Amino acid sequence: MNFPYPTLRRENGALFVEGVALTDIANEFGTPAFVYSARAIRDAYQAYTSAFAGMRHRICYALKANSNLAIIDLLAREGAGFDIVSKGELMRVIAAGADPRKVIFSGVAKTCAEMHFALEHDIDCFNVESEAELHRLQGVALSTNRVARITFRVNPDVDPKTHPYISTGLKGNKFGVAFKEAARLYRDAAAMSHIGVVGIECHIGSQILEVAPYEEALQKLLGLADTLAAEGIALKHIDLGGGIGINYANDATIDLNAFAAMVKRTFGDRPQTLYLEPGRSLVGNAGLLLTRVEYLKPGEAKSFAIVDAGMNDLLRPSLYQAHHEIVEVKARPEIPAAQFDVVGPVCESGCFLGKERLLRVQQGDLLAVLSAGAYGFAMASNYNTRGRACELIVDEARTHLIRSREEVETLFASERVIANSL
């Protein structure tokens, strides 16, 4: 098969990430484990900077895709800003040593405490998603005697043609302010004492595979920016959000250079800086989930490869019916190929990583679930009191443990049994 990223390769039938064999990783660190390629992440970021060379731009990595401190640090060293949706994510940026002044704060339910914390750390701007949030932010900024820099996340009512759970730019979605209300809200914000209007933003969805929805959204944003400029409200940046899809299973993805060419052509000679908020496209194909086959279970209707990773480790197949390629870590040409549902140990019929996969595998073998660098560990849970997997990053010939495997005792360490009152 064609692997989704060139840092994954076979050598003498064995699967390698950069210069390290996955069998060696499994032997040292156990399974399940998330394994990332540092070079793949750097290459993905540099592809953005190269595509948008010659245009004022800032790439703000969306932490929700994968918020491990090592990945934040790696991208900060490349020059990235960050898109966050919680105080916790801002704390991660700070803990990783990255610059909070390059942070934009999105999300529909920002609390007063989160606003206070973000203002104290002088973040770049807030992406405001409702009129009520605007008034709350003005009050918090007034109480701290700071000016809150804002954009409005404008809902352009553009269909991104993606899974409905990750479509965010239609008028029926919870995100952003209605396009028809945006100009009025900008006028209100510009008149507030402790609000500084700096930009405009939209985010139409995730795993988008066509350029046309972005072009439609950008044209709407630029038209609104021109309207505001005519009223004396000058914007410093235009934020087109994230959402560019990746290749999960021979997907015809967006060509980044063609996307950049469209943006540059549509932008023209406007003075604003372009902001982008990629997440999945920076880390998705840089990671995989390494898992071991515990049992092979033939059945009357179908056969199962039962592995030690489940829906609590990688939720996307169960939640979205998403497809992740699953490949043998060690090629076994001597074993006849058979069709399996690859399922996990969680006590749900929906606990599967892939269905109807043709594999040459036996009990004890390792499998790699590909394209798991985004929304893998980030969406993991402790369902069935299962400790979350360890995370590792390979940089050339070295493997670094960047998160230890969770011990079960830590999962209930903060719980208390009620004392017997009798």
Short mmCIF file of C-alpha atoms in Angstrom, two decimals:
data_model
loop_
_atom_site.label_atom_id
_atom_site.label_comp_id
_atom_site.label_asym_id
_atom_site.label_seq_id
_atom_site.Cartn_x
_atom_site.Cartn_y
_atom_site.Cartn_z
CA MET A 1 0.00 0.00 0.00
CA ASN A 2 1.00 3.66 -0.29
CA PHE A 3 1.69 4.93 3.21
CA PRO A 4 0.17 8.34 3.93
CA TYR A 5 3.49 9.90 4.95
CA PRO A 6 7.02 9.24 3.68
CA THR A 7 8.55 8.89 7.15
CA LEU A 8 6.77 5.52 7.39
CA ARG A 9 8.50 2.76 5.41
CA ARG A 10 9.18 -0.96 5.16
CA GLU A 11 12.62 -2.46 5.37
CA ASN A 12 13.00 -6.22 4.90
CA GLY A 13 9.30 -6.60 5.63
CA ALA A 14 9.44 -4.62 8.91
CA LEU A 15 7.69 -1.30 9.43
CA PHE A 16 9.80 1.70 10.45
CA VAL A 17 9.02 5.24 11.58
CA GLU A 18 11.97 7.32 10.44
CA GLY A 19 14.96 5.23 11.59
CA VAL A 20 13.25 3.13 14.28
CA ALA A 21 11.52 -0.24 13.89
CA LEU A 22 8.04 -0.41 15.39
CA THR A 23 8.82 -3.86 16.77
CA ASP A 24 11.62 -2.29 18.83
CA ILE A 25 9.25 0.38 20.11
CA ALA A 26 6.67 -2.23 21.13
CA ASN A 27 9.31 -4.33 22.89
CA GLU A 28 10.59 -1.35 24.89
CA PHE A 29 7.41 0.60 25.62
CA GLY A 30 4.57 -1.91 25.19
CA THR A 31 1.23 -1.48 23.49
CA PRO A 32 -1.05 0.23 22.81
CA ALA A 33 1.11 3.24 22.02
CA PHE A 34 0.79 6.36 19.91
CA VAL A 35 3.93 6.88 17.82
CA TYR A 36 4.65 10.19 16.06
CA SER A 37 7.29 11.27 13.55
CA ALA A 38 8.99 14.58 14.35
CA ARG A 39 10.13 14.98 10.75
CA ALA A 40 6.61 14.46 9.44
CA ILE A 41 5.31 17.27 11.66
CA ARG A 42 8.13 19.63 10.67
CA ASP A 43 7.63 18.82 6.98
CA ALA A 44 3.89 19.45 7.22
CA TYR A 45 4.43 22.84 8.87
CA GLN A 46 7.09 23.82 6.36
CA ALA A 47 4.72 22.91 3.53
CA TYR A 48 2.38 25.64 4.78
CA THR A 49 5.13 28.24 5.14
CA SER A 50 6.43 27.42 1.69
CA ALA A 51 2.99 27.55 0.06
CA PHE A 52 2.23 30.96 1.58
CA ALA A 53 5.69 32.45 1.06
CA GLY A 54 5.49 36.03 -0.16
CA MET A 55 2.26 36.69 1.74
CA ARG A 56 1.96 38.00 5.29
CA HIS A 57 0.66 35.04 7.24
CA ARG A 58 0.61 33.27 10.61
CA ILE A 59 0.05 29.53 11.05
CA CYS A 60 -1.75 28.89 14.36
CA TYR A 61 -1.73 25.20 15.22
CA ALA A 62 -5.11 23.99 16.54
CA LEU A 63 -4.26 22.32 19.84
CA LYS A 64 -7.46 20.27 19.88
CA ALA A 65 -5.91 17.93 17.29
CA ASN A 66 -3.09 16.84 19.59
CA SER A 67 -2.01 18.86 22.63
CA ASN A 68 1.04 16.95 23.84
CA LEU A 69 3.66 19.37 25.19
CA ALA A 70 6.40 17.92 22.98
CA ILE A 71 4.36 18.60 19.84
CA ILE A 72 3.54 22.13 20.99
CA ASP A 73 7.25 22.74 21.63
CA LEU A 74 8.24 21.27 18.26
CA LEU A 75 5.81 23.52 16.39
CA ALA A 76 6.69 26.60 18.46
CA ARG A 77 10.32 26.10 17.44
CA GLU A 78 9.15 26.10 13.82
CA GLY A 79 7.48 29.49 14.41
CA ALA A 80 3.85 28.47 14.88
CA GLY A 81 1.19 30.33 16.79
CA PHE A 82 -1.62 28.40 18.46
CA ASP A 83 -5.41 28.16 18.34
CA ILE A 84 -6.92 27.14 21.68
CA VAL A 85 -10.43 26.49 23.02
CA SER A 86 -9.89 26.36 26.79
CA LYS A 87 -7.81 27.67 29.69
CA GLY A 88 -6.30 24.21 29.91
CA GLU A 89 -4.96 24.45 26.36
CA LEU A 90 -3.50 27.89 27.09
CA MET A 91 -1.81 26.42 30.16
CA ARG A 92 -0.32 23.75 27.91
CA VAL A 93 1.09 26.40 25.57
CA ILE A 94 2.68 28.17 28.53
CA ALA A 95 3.97 24.91 30.05
CA ALA A 96 5.62 24.01 26.75
CA GLY A 97 7.48 27.33 26.77
CA ALA A 98 5.63 28.73 23.76
CA ASP A 99 4.61 32.38 23.44
CA PRO A 100 1.03 33.11 24.66
CA ARG A 101 1.12 36.34 22.64
CA LYS A 102 0.81 34.15 19.53
CA VAL A 103 -2.39 32.47 20.82
CA ILE A 104 -5.91 32.95 19.51
CA PHE A 105 -8.73 31.82 21.80
CA SER A 106 -11.72 30.20 20.09
CA GLY A 107 -14.69 28.36 21.61
CA VAL A 108 -18.35 29.07 22.26
CA ALA A 109 -18.42 28.91 26.08
CA LYS A 110 -15.50 30.95 27.45
CA THR A 111 -15.89 31.54 31.18
CA CYS A 112 -14.97 34.71 33.08
CA ALA A 113 -12.06 32.84 34.66
CA GLU A 114 -10.77 31.79 31.25
CA MET A 115 -11.03 35.35 29.96
CA HIS A 116 -9.15 36.69 33.01
CA PHE A 117 -6.38 34.15 32.55
CA ALA A 118 -6.03 34.85 28.82
CA LEU A 119 -5.92 38.62 29.37
CA GLU A 120 -3.28 38.24 32.08
CA HIS A 121 -1.10 36.41 29.56
CA ASP A 122 -1.68 38.99 26.81
CA ILE A 123 -2.88 36.56 24.15
CA ASP A 124 -3.05 37.71 20.53
CA CYS A 125 -6.86 37.80 20.36
CA PHE A 126 -10.18 36.24 21.27
CA ASN A 127 -12.36 34.74 18.54
CA VAL A 128 -15.74 35.94 19.84
CA GLU A 129 -18.65 33.63 18.99
CA SER A 130 -21.75 35.45 20.31
CA GLU A 131 -23.08 38.86 21.30
CA ALA A 132 -23.36 37.69 24.92
CA GLU A 133 -19.69 36.71 24.90
CA LEU A 134 -18.74 40.16 23.61
CA HIS A 135 -20.48 41.87 26.52
CA ARG A 136 -18.95 39.46 29.03
CA LEU A 137 -15.49 40.06 27.61
CA GLN A 138 -15.95 43.84 27.80
CA GLY A 139 -16.86 43.49 31.48
CA VAL A 140 -13.89 41.25 32.27
CA ALA A 141 -11.47 43.50 30.37
CA LEU A 142 -12.86 46.56 32.18
CA SER A 143 -12.39 44.87 35.57
CA THR A 144 -8.73 44.12 34.77
CA ASN A 145 -8.09 47.46 33.04
CA ARG A 146 -6.91 45.68 29.91
CA VAL A 147 -8.00 45.89 26.30
CA ALA A 148 -9.24 42.59 24.86
CA ARG A 149 -8.25 42.23 21.22
CA ILE A 150 -10.99 40.44 19.28
CA THR A 151 -12.17 39.01 16.04
CA PHE A 152 -15.68 37.76 15.51
CA ARG A 153 -16.01 34.20 14.32
CA VAL A 154 -18.46 34.79 11.51
CA ASN A 155 -20.65 31.95 10.33
CA PRO A 156 -20.65 32.29 6.53
CA ASP A 157 -23.26 29.52 5.94
CA VAL A 158 -20.93 27.59 3.62
CA ASP A 159 -21.32 23.84 3.18
CA PRO A 160 -17.87 22.23 3.59
CA LYS A 161 -19.14 18.85 2.30
CA THR A 162 -17.77 16.87 5.24
CA HIS A 163 -19.17 14.70 8.03
CA PRO A 164 -22.08 16.54 9.75
CA TYR A 165 -20.44 16.17 13.17
CA ILE A 166 -17.44 18.21 11.98
CA SER A 167 -19.26 20.74 9.82
CA THR A 168 -19.11 24.07 11.66
CA GLY A 169 -19.90 26.86 9.19
CA LEU A 170 -23.58 26.31 8.41
CA LYS A 171 -26.24 28.55 9.92
CA GLY A 172 -27.64 25.61 11.90
CA ASN A 173 -24.32 25.05 13.71
CA LYS A 174 -23.60 26.35 17.22
CA PHE A 175 -20.45 28.18 16.20
CA GLY A 176 -19.91 31.82 15.34
CA VAL A 177 -22.19 34.81 14.83
CA ALA A 178 -24.69 35.01 11.98
CA PHE A 179 -23.25 36.65 8.89
CA LYS A 180 -26.17 39.11 8.66
CA GLU A 181 -25.53 40.26 12.25
CA ALA A 182 -21.77 40.61 11.95
CA ALA A 183 -21.52 44.23 10.75
CA ARG A 184 -23.73 45.47 13.60
CA LEU A 185 -21.71 43.51 16.15
CA TYR A 186 -18.49 44.98 14.81
CA ARG A 187 -19.92 48.49 15.20
CA ASP A 188 -20.94 47.70 18.78
CA ALA A 189 -17.53 46.26 19.57
CA ALA A 190 -15.68 49.20 18.07
CA ALA A 191 -17.57 51.52 20.41
CA MET A 192 -16.65 49.59 23.58
CA SER A 193 -14.03 51.02 25.90
CA HIS A 194 -11.98 47.88 26.52
CA ILE A 195 -12.42 46.00 23.25
CA GLY A 196 -9.96 46.30 20.39
CA VAL A 197 -11.20 45.02 17.03
CA VAL A 198 -8.30 43.42 15.14
CA GLY A 199 -9.68 40.88 12.69
CA ILE A 200 -12.35 38.59 11.33
CA GLU A 201 -12.45 34.78 11.42
CA CYS A 202 -14.41 31.81 10.15
CA HIS A 203 -14.00 28.06 10.48
CA ILE A 204 -16.31 26.07 8.24
CA GLY A 205 -15.45 22.50 9.24
CA SER A 206 -12.91 19.72 9.40
CA GLN A 207 -11.52 17.11 7.00
CA ILE A 208 -12.43 19.29 4.00
CA LEU A 209 -11.26 17.89 0.68
CA GLU A 210 -12.26 20.68 -1.75
CA VAL A 211 -10.97 24.23 -2.25
CA ALA A 212 -14.31 25.69 -3.39
CA PRO A 213 -15.89 26.02 0.10
CA TYR A 214 -12.85 27.95 1.31
CA GLU A 215 -13.01 30.29 -1.66
CA GLU A 216 -16.69 30.99 -1.03
CA ALA A 217 -16.06 31.64 2.67
CA LEU A 218 -13.04 33.86 2.00
CA GLN A 219 -14.95 35.97 -0.50
CA LYS A 220 -17.66 36.56 2.11
CA LEU A 221 -15.10 37.49 4.77
CA LEU A 222 -13.28 39.90 2.49
CA GLY A 223 -16.52 41.53 1.40
CA LEU A 224 -17.45 42.12 5.03
CA ALA A 225 -13.94 43.42 5.78
CA ASP A 226 -14.30 45.93 2.94
CA THR A 227 -17.69 47.05 4.28
CA LEU A 228 -16.18 47.58 7.73
CA ALA A 229 -13.19 49.46 6.31
CA ALA A 230 -15.57 51.87 4.57
CA GLU A 231 -17.08 52.59 8.00
CA GLY A 232 -13.68 53.24 9.55
CA ILE A 233 -13.24 49.81 11.19
CA ALA A 234 -9.90 48.63 9.85
CA LEU A 235 -8.95 45.00 10.41
CA LYS A 236 -5.38 43.77 10.85
CA HIS A 237 -5.91 40.13 9.97
CA ILE A 238 -8.25 37.76 8.14
CA ASP A 239 -8.49 34.27 9.64
CA LEU A 240 -9.70 31.51 7.32
CA GLY A 241 -9.64 28.86 10.06
CA GLY A 242 -8.47 25.30 9.53
CA GLY A 243 -10.04 22.08 8.37
CA ILE A 244 -7.90 20.98 5.42
CA GLY A 245 -8.33 17.23 5.13
CA ILE A 246 -5.69 14.51 5.03
CA ASN A 247 -5.35 11.23 3.20
CA TYR A 248 -6.91 8.49 5.32
CA ALA A 249 -7.74 6.02 2.55
CA ASN A 250 -6.68 7.21 -0.89
CA ASP A 251 -8.58 10.46 -0.34
CA ALA A 252 -8.17 13.11 -3.05
CA THR A 253 -6.93 15.83 -0.73
CA ILE A 254 -6.48 19.55 -1.32
CA ASP A 255 -3.21 20.54 -2.96
CA LEU A 256 -1.73 23.05 -0.52
CA ASN A 257 -0.02 25.07 -3.25
CA ALA A 258 -3.26 25.34 -5.21
CA PHE A 259 -5.08 26.35 -2.02
CA ALA A 260 -2.48 29.04 -1.35
CA ALA A 261 -2.71 30.28 -4.92
CA MET A 262 -6.48 30.66 -4.55
CA VAL A 263 -6.06 32.58 -1.29
CA LYS A 264 -3.43 34.91 -2.76
CA ARG A 265 -5.53 35.56 -5.85
CA THR A 266 -8.68 36.22 -3.84
CA PHE A 267 -6.84 38.33 -1.24
CA GLY A 268 -5.36 40.60 -3.86
CA ASP A 269 -3.33 43.51 -2.48
CA ARG A 270 -5.22 43.90 0.78
CA PRO A 271 -3.00 44.92 3.72
CA GLN A 272 -4.23 42.36 6.26
CA THR A 273 -2.23 39.38 7.49
CA LEU A 274 -3.70 35.97 6.73
CA TYR A 275 -4.21 33.64 9.71
CA LEU A 276 -4.76 29.90 9.33
CA GLU A 277 -5.62 27.35 12.04
CA PRO A 278 -4.51 23.92 10.80
CA GLY A 279 -4.54 20.95 13.15
CA ARG A 280 -5.16 17.60 11.50
CA SER A 281 -3.13 18.53 8.40
CA LEU A 282 -0.04 19.16 10.56
CA VAL A 283 -0.12 16.07 12.77
CA GLY A 284 -2.70 13.58 11.45
CA ASN A 285 -0.47 11.58 9.13
CA ALA A 286 2.53 12.02 11.41
CA GLY A 287 1.16 9.52 13.94
CA LEU A 288 -0.04 5.95 14.27
CA LEU A 289 -1.52 3.75 16.97
CA LEU A 290 0.56 0.64 17.64
CA THR A 291 -1.45 -2.31 18.92
CA ARG A 292 -1.01 -6.04 19.46
CA VAL A 293 -3.31 -8.89 18.43
CA GLU A 294 -4.50 -10.69 21.56
CA TYR A 295 -6.73 -13.27 19.84
CA LEU A 296 -7.97 -14.32 16.45
CA LYS A 297 -11.61 -15.33 16.68
CA PRO A 298 -13.22 -16.98 13.64
CA GLY A 299 -16.97 -16.70 13.44
CA GLU A 300 -19.85 -17.96 11.37
CA ALA A 301 -20.65 -14.55 9.90
CA LYS A 302 -17.22 -12.90 10.20
CA SER A 303 -13.83 -13.25 11.84
CA PHE A 304 -12.31 -10.92 14.41
CA ALA A 305 -8.78 -9.79 15.17
CA ILE A 306 -9.08 -8.76 18.82
CA VAL A 307 -6.41 -6.21 19.74
CA ASP A 308 -5.33 -4.43 22.92
CA ALA A 309 -6.36 -0.95 21.66
CA GLY A 310 -10.00 0.03 21.63
CA MET A 311 -12.48 2.84 21.12
CA ASN A 312 -11.22 4.48 24.31
CA ASP A 313 -7.83 4.86 22.56
CA LEU A 314 -9.07 5.81 19.09
CA LEU A 315 -12.69 6.97 19.02
CA ARG A 316 -12.95 8.17 15.43
CA PRO A 317 -14.00 4.83 13.84
CA SER A 318 -16.82 4.36 16.38
CA LEU A 319 -17.89 8.02 16.48
CA TYR A 320 -17.64 8.97 12.80
CA GLN A 321 -17.37 5.57 11.12
CA ALA A 322 -14.01 6.98 10.06
CA HIS A 323 -11.60 4.85 8.06
CA HIS A 324 -8.01 4.35 9.23
CA GLU A 325 -5.70 2.11 7.27
CA ILE A 326 -4.49 -0.86 9.35
CA VAL A 327 -1.28 -2.62 8.35
CA GLU A 328 0.86 -5.46 9.64
CA VAL A 329 4.01 -4.26 11.40
CA LYS A 330 5.83 -7.38 10.22
CA ALA A 331 5.00 -8.67 6.76
CA ARG A 332 4.00 -12.35 6.81
CA PRO A 333 3.76 -13.53 3.20
CA GLU A 334 3.71 -17.14 4.41
CA ILE A 335 0.31 -16.66 6.13
CA PRO A 336 -2.83 -16.72 3.95
CA ALA A 337 -4.63 -13.41 3.87
CA ALA A 338 -7.99 -13.37 5.63
CA GLN A 339 -10.68 -10.79 6.26
CA PHE A 340 -11.11 -9.52 9.82
CA ASP A 341 -12.96 -6.92 11.79
CA VAL A 342 -10.26 -5.36 13.97
CA VAL A 343 -11.93 -4.89 17.34
CA GLY A 344 -10.86 -3.84 20.81
CA PRO A 345 -11.45 -4.90 24.41
CA VAL A 346 -14.03 -2.27 25.40
CA CYS A 347 -17.42 -3.70 26.35
CA GLU A 348 -19.32 -2.15 23.43
CA SER A 349 -20.25 -3.58 20.05
CA GLY A 350 -19.10 -0.23 18.69
CA CYS A 351 -15.53 -0.86 19.87
CA PHE A 352 -13.77 -1.38 16.56
CA LEU A 353 -10.79 0.13 14.77
CA GLY A 354 -11.60 -1.19 11.32
CA LYS A 355 -14.02 -3.53 9.58
CA GLU A 356 -13.52 -6.06 6.81
CA ARG A 357 -9.74 -5.66 6.60
CA LEU A 358 -7.63 -8.11 4.63
CA LEU A 359 -4.68 -9.04 6.83
CA ARG A 360 -1.92 -11.64 7.10
CA VAL A 361 -1.75 -11.91 10.86
CA GLN A 362 -1.51 -14.33 13.75
CA GLN A 363 -1.98 -14.08 17.51
CA GLY A 364 0.68 -11.88 19.10
CA ASP A 365 1.44 -9.88 15.95
CA LEU A 366 1.59 -6.10 15.90
CA LEU A 367 -0.67 -3.87 13.83
CA ALA A 368 -0.29 -0.18 13.02
CA VAL A 369 -3.44 1.93 12.78
CA LEU A 370 -2.37 4.79 10.53
CA SER A 371 -3.24 8.49 10.41
CA ALA A 372 -3.81 8.58 14.17
CA GLY A 373 -1.77 11.66 15.00
CA ALA A 374 -4.85 13.92 15.16
CA TYR A 375 -7.90 13.31 17.35
CA GLY A 376 -6.40 10.06 18.58
CA PHE A 377 -4.98 10.57 22.05
CA ALA A 378 -6.78 13.93 22.23
CA MET A 379 -10.16 12.15 22.27
CA ALA A 380 -9.06 9.15 24.33
CA SER A 381 -10.89 8.21 27.52
CA ASN A 382 -10.65 5.91 30.52
CA TYR A 383 -13.83 3.98 29.73
CA ASN A 384 -13.81 0.52 31.37
CA THR A 385 -11.11 1.90 33.72
CA ARG A 386 -8.49 1.57 31.01
CA GLY A 387 -5.35 3.67 31.36
CA ARG A 388 -4.62 5.78 28.31
CA ALA A 389 -1.79 4.72 26.02
CA CYS A 390 1.73 6.10 26.16
CA GLU A 391 2.87 8.59 23.53
CA LEU A 392 6.24 8.53 21.80
CA ILE A 393 7.94 10.69 19.21
CA VAL A 394 10.64 9.42 16.86
CA ASP A 395 13.25 11.93 15.74
CA GLU A 396 15.57 10.31 13.23
CA ALA A 397 17.01 7.26 15.04
CA ARG A 398 15.88 8.15 18.57
CA THR A 399 12.58 7.42 20.31
CA HIS A 400 11.44 9.78 23.07
CA LEU A 401 8.75 8.95 25.61
CA ILE A 402 6.59 12.09 25.68
CA ARG A 403 3.78 10.73 27.85
CA SER A 404 3.94 7.75 30.18
CA ARG A 405 1.28 5.07 30.07
CA GLU A 406 -1.40 5.74 32.68
CA GLU A 407 -1.40 3.42 35.65
CA VAL A 408 -4.84 2.25 36.76
CA GLU A 409 -4.23 3.37 40.35
CA THR A 410 -3.98 6.99 39.21
CA LEU A 411 -7.45 6.79 37.66
CA PHE A 412 -9.17 6.46 41.02
CA ALA A 413 -6.57 8.14 43.25
CA SER A 414 -8.82 11.20 43.73
CA GLU A 415 -11.95 9.16 44.50
CA ARG A 416 -13.23 8.53 48.03
CA VAL A 417 -15.36 5.82 49.58
CA ILE A 418 -18.11 7.12 51.89
CA ALA A 419 -17.35 6.18 55.49
CA ASN A 420 -19.78 3.76 57.10
CA SER A 421 -22.04 5.91 59.30
CA LEU A 422 -23.49 2.99 61.26
#
